[in-house]
GROMACS .gro file of C-alpha atoms in nm:
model
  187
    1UNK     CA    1   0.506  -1.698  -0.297
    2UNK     CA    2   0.144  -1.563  -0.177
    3UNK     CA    3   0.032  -1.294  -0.450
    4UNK     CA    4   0.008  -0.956  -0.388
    5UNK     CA    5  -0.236  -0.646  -0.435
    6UNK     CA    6  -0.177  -0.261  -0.347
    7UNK     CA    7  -0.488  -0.048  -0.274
    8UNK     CA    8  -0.314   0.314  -0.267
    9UNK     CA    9  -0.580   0.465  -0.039
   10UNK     CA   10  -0.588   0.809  -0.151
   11UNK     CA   11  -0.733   0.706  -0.488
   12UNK     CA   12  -0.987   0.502  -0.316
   13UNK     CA   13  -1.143   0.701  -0.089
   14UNK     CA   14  -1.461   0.494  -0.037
   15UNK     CA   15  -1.549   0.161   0.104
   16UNK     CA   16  -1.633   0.037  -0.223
   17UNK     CA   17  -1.301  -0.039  -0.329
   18UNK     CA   18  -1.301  -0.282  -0.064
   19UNK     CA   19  -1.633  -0.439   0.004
   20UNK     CA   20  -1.785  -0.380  -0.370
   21UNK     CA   21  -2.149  -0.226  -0.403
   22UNK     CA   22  -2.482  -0.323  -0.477
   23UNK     CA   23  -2.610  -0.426  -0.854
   24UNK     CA   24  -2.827  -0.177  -1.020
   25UNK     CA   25  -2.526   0.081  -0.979
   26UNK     CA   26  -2.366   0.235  -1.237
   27UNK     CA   27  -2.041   0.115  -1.132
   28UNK     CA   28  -2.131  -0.187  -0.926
   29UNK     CA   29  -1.881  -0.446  -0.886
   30UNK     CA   30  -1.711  -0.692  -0.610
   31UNK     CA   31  -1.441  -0.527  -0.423
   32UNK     CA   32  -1.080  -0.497  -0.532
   33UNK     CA   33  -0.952  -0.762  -0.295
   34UNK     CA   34  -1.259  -1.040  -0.417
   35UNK     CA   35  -1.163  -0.974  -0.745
   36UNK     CA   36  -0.784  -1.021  -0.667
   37UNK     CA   37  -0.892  -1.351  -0.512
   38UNK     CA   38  -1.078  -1.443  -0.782
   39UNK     CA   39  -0.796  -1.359  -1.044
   40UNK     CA   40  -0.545  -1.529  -0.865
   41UNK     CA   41  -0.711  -1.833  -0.773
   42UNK     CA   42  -0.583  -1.773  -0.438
   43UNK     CA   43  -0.759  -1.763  -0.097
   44UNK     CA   44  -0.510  -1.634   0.099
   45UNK     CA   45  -0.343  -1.317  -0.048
   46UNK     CA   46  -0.189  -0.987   0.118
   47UNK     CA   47  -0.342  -0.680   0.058
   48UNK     CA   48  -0.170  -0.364   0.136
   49UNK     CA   49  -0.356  -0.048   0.154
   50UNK     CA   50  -0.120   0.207   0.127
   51UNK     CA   51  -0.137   0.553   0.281
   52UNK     CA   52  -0.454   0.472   0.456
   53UNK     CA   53  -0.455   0.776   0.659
   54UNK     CA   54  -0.499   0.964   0.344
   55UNK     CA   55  -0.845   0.813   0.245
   56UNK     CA   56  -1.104   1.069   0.266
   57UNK     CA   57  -1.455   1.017   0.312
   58UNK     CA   58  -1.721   1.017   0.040
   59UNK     CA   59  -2.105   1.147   0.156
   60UNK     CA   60  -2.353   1.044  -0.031
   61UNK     CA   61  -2.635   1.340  -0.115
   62UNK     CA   62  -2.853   1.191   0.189
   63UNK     CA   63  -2.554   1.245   0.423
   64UNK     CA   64  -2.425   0.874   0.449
   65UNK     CA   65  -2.088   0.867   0.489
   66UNK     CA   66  -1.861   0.574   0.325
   67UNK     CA   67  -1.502   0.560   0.354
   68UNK     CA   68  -1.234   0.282   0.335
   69UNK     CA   69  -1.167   0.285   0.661
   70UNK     CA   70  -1.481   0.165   0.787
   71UNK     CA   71  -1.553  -0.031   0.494
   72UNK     CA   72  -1.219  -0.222   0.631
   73UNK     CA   73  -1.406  -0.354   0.976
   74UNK     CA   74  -1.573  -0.661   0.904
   75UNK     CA   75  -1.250  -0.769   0.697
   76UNK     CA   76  -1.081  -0.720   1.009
   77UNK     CA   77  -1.216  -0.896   1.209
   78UNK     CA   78  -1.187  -1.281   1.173
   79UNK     CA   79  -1.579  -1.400   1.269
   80UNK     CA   80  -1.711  -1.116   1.056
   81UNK     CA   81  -1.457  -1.168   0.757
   82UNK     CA   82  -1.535  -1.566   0.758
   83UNK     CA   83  -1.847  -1.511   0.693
   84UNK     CA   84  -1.871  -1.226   0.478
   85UNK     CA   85  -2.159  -1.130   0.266
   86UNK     CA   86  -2.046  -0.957  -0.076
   87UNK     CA   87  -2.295  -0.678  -0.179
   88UNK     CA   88  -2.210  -0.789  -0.563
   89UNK     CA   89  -2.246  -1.117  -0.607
   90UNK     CA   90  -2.490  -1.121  -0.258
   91UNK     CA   91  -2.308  -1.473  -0.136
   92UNK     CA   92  -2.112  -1.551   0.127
   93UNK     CA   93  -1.708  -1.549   0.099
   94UNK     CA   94  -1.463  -1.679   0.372
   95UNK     CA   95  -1.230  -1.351   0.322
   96UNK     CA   96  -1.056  -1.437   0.736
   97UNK     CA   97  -0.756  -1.584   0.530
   98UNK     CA   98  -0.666  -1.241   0.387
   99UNK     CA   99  -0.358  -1.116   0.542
  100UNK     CA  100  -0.364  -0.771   0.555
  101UNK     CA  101  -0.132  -0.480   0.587
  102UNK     CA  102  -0.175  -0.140   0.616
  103UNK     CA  103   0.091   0.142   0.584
  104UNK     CA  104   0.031   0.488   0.727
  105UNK     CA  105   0.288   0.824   0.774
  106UNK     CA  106   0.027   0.905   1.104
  107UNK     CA  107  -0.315   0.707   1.287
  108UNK     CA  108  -0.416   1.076   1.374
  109UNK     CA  109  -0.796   1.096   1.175
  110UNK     CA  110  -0.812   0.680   1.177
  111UNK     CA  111  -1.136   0.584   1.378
  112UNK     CA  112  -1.131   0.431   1.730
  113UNK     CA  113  -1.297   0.106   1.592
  114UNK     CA  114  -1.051   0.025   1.300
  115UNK     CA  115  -0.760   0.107   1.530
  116UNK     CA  116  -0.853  -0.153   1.822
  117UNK     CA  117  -0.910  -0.444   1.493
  118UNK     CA  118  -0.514  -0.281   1.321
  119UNK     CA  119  -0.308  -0.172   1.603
  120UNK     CA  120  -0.026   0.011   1.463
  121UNK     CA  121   0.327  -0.103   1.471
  122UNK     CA  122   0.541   0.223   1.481
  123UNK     CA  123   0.909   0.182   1.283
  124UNK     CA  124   1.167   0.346   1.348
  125UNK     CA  125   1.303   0.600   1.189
  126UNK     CA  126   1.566   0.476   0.914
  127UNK     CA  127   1.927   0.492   1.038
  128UNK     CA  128   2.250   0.582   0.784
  129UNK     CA  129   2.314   0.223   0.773
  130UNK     CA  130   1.958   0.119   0.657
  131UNK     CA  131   1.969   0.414   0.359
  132UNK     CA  132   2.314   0.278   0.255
  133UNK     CA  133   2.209  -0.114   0.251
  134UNK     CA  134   1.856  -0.013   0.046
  135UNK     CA  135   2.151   0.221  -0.202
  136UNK     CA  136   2.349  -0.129  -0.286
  137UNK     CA  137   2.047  -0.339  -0.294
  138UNK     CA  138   1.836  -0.141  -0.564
  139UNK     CA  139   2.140  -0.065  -0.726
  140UNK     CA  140   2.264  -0.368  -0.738
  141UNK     CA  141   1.860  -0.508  -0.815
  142UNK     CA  142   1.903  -0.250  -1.096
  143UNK     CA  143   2.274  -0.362  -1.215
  144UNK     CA  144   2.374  -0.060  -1.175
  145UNK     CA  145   2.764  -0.008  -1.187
  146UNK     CA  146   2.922  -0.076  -0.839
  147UNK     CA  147   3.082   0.317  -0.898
  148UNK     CA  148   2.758   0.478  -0.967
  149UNK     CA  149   2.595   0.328  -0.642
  150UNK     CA  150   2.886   0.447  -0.438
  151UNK     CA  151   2.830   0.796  -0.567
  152UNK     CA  152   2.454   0.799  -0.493
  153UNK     CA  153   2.595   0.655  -0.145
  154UNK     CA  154   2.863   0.930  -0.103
  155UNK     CA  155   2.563   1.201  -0.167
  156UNK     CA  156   2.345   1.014   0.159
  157UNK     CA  157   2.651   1.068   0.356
  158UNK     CA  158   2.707   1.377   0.308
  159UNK     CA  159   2.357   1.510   0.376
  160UNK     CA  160   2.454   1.365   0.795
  161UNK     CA  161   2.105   1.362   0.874
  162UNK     CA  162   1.934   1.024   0.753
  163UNK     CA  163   1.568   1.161   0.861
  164UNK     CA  164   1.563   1.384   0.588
  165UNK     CA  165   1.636   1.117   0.340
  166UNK     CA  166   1.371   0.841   0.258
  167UNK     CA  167   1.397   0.510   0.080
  168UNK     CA  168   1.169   0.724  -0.227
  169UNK     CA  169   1.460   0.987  -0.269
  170UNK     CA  170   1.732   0.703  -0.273
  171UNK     CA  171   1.490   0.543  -0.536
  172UNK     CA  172   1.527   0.872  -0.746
  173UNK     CA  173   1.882   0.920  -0.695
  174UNK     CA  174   1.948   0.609  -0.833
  175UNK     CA  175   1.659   0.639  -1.084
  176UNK     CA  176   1.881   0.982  -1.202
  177UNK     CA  177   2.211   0.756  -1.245
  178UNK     CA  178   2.026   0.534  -1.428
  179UNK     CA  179   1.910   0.736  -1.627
  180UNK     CA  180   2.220   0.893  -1.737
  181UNK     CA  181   2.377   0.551  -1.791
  182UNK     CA  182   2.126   0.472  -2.061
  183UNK     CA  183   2.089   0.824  -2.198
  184UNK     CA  184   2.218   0.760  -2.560
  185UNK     CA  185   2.488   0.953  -2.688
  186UNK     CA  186   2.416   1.278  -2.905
  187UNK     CA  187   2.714   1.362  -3.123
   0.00000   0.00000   0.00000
């Protein structure tokens, strides 16, 4: 199993989550995924930004701009991420083996140049019978009793409209059941 790291986006707004900064800062350091590499002893990890759309940008007082999106380029690309020079450490790392996923609710705001290097995949929207088959796997990933799942199931049903559901309300609902199951008894 390749290891895993998730960079939720709209805590790191900045490339330096990504690409690290320069010593002589206050908070220099490599970037998240060099240091996930060098925790894990593996090359070839996946990195998942999530929610990249929601990464702001952070201006410096001279008006340059840094955010994660455009730190992302030469990570993207495979002759600029093979030979990639970390600002840290100020050595070259072959980071092209990085496998590297990005989730985002819209591209609207993404820039022209990370879009050509990440074309988006667009999923559909989930259907009744993916919202049920998520239900019996988390509960069953849970061990949740087989009749507690099939009420959290009978309340997806009855809401008819699976685009106003999402897997993170499931999640809940069945976070709620659990919850009651293991609520202790008060006599």
């Amino acid at each position: 199993m390749v290891p895993t790291s998730v960079i939720e986006a709209t805590a790191e707004p900045a490339s330096f989550s990504v690409a690290g900064s320069q010593r002589g800062w206050g908070s220099a350091g490599p970037g998240k995924p060099l240091e996930f590499i060098m925790a894990s002893g593996v090359a070839n990890p996946v990195i998942v930004i999530d929610e990249i759309e929601k990464a702001g940008t952070v201006e410096s007082m001279k008006g340059q701009r840094f955010n994660l999106s455009e730190g992302l380029l030469p990570f993207l690309e495979r002759s600029t991420a093979a030979q990639w020079s970390c600002p840290y450490f100020r050595v070259s790392f072959d980071m092209s083996w990085v496998t590297w996923i990005m989730t985002a609710n819209s591209v609207e705001g993404l820039p022209a140049p990370f879009l050509s290097r990440c074309p988006p995949l667009e999923i559909p929207p989930l259907s009744m019978e993916h919202l049920l088959g998520f239900a019996n796997r988390l509960g069953a990933d849970r061990n949740l009793p087989p009749e507690a799942v099939y009420v959290v199931k009978e309340v997806i049903e009855a809401i008819k409209a699976p685009q106003l559901i999402s897997l993170r309300s499931v999640a809940r609902m069945l976070d709620a059941v659990e919850q009651a199951i293991n609520r202790p008894n008060l006599h």
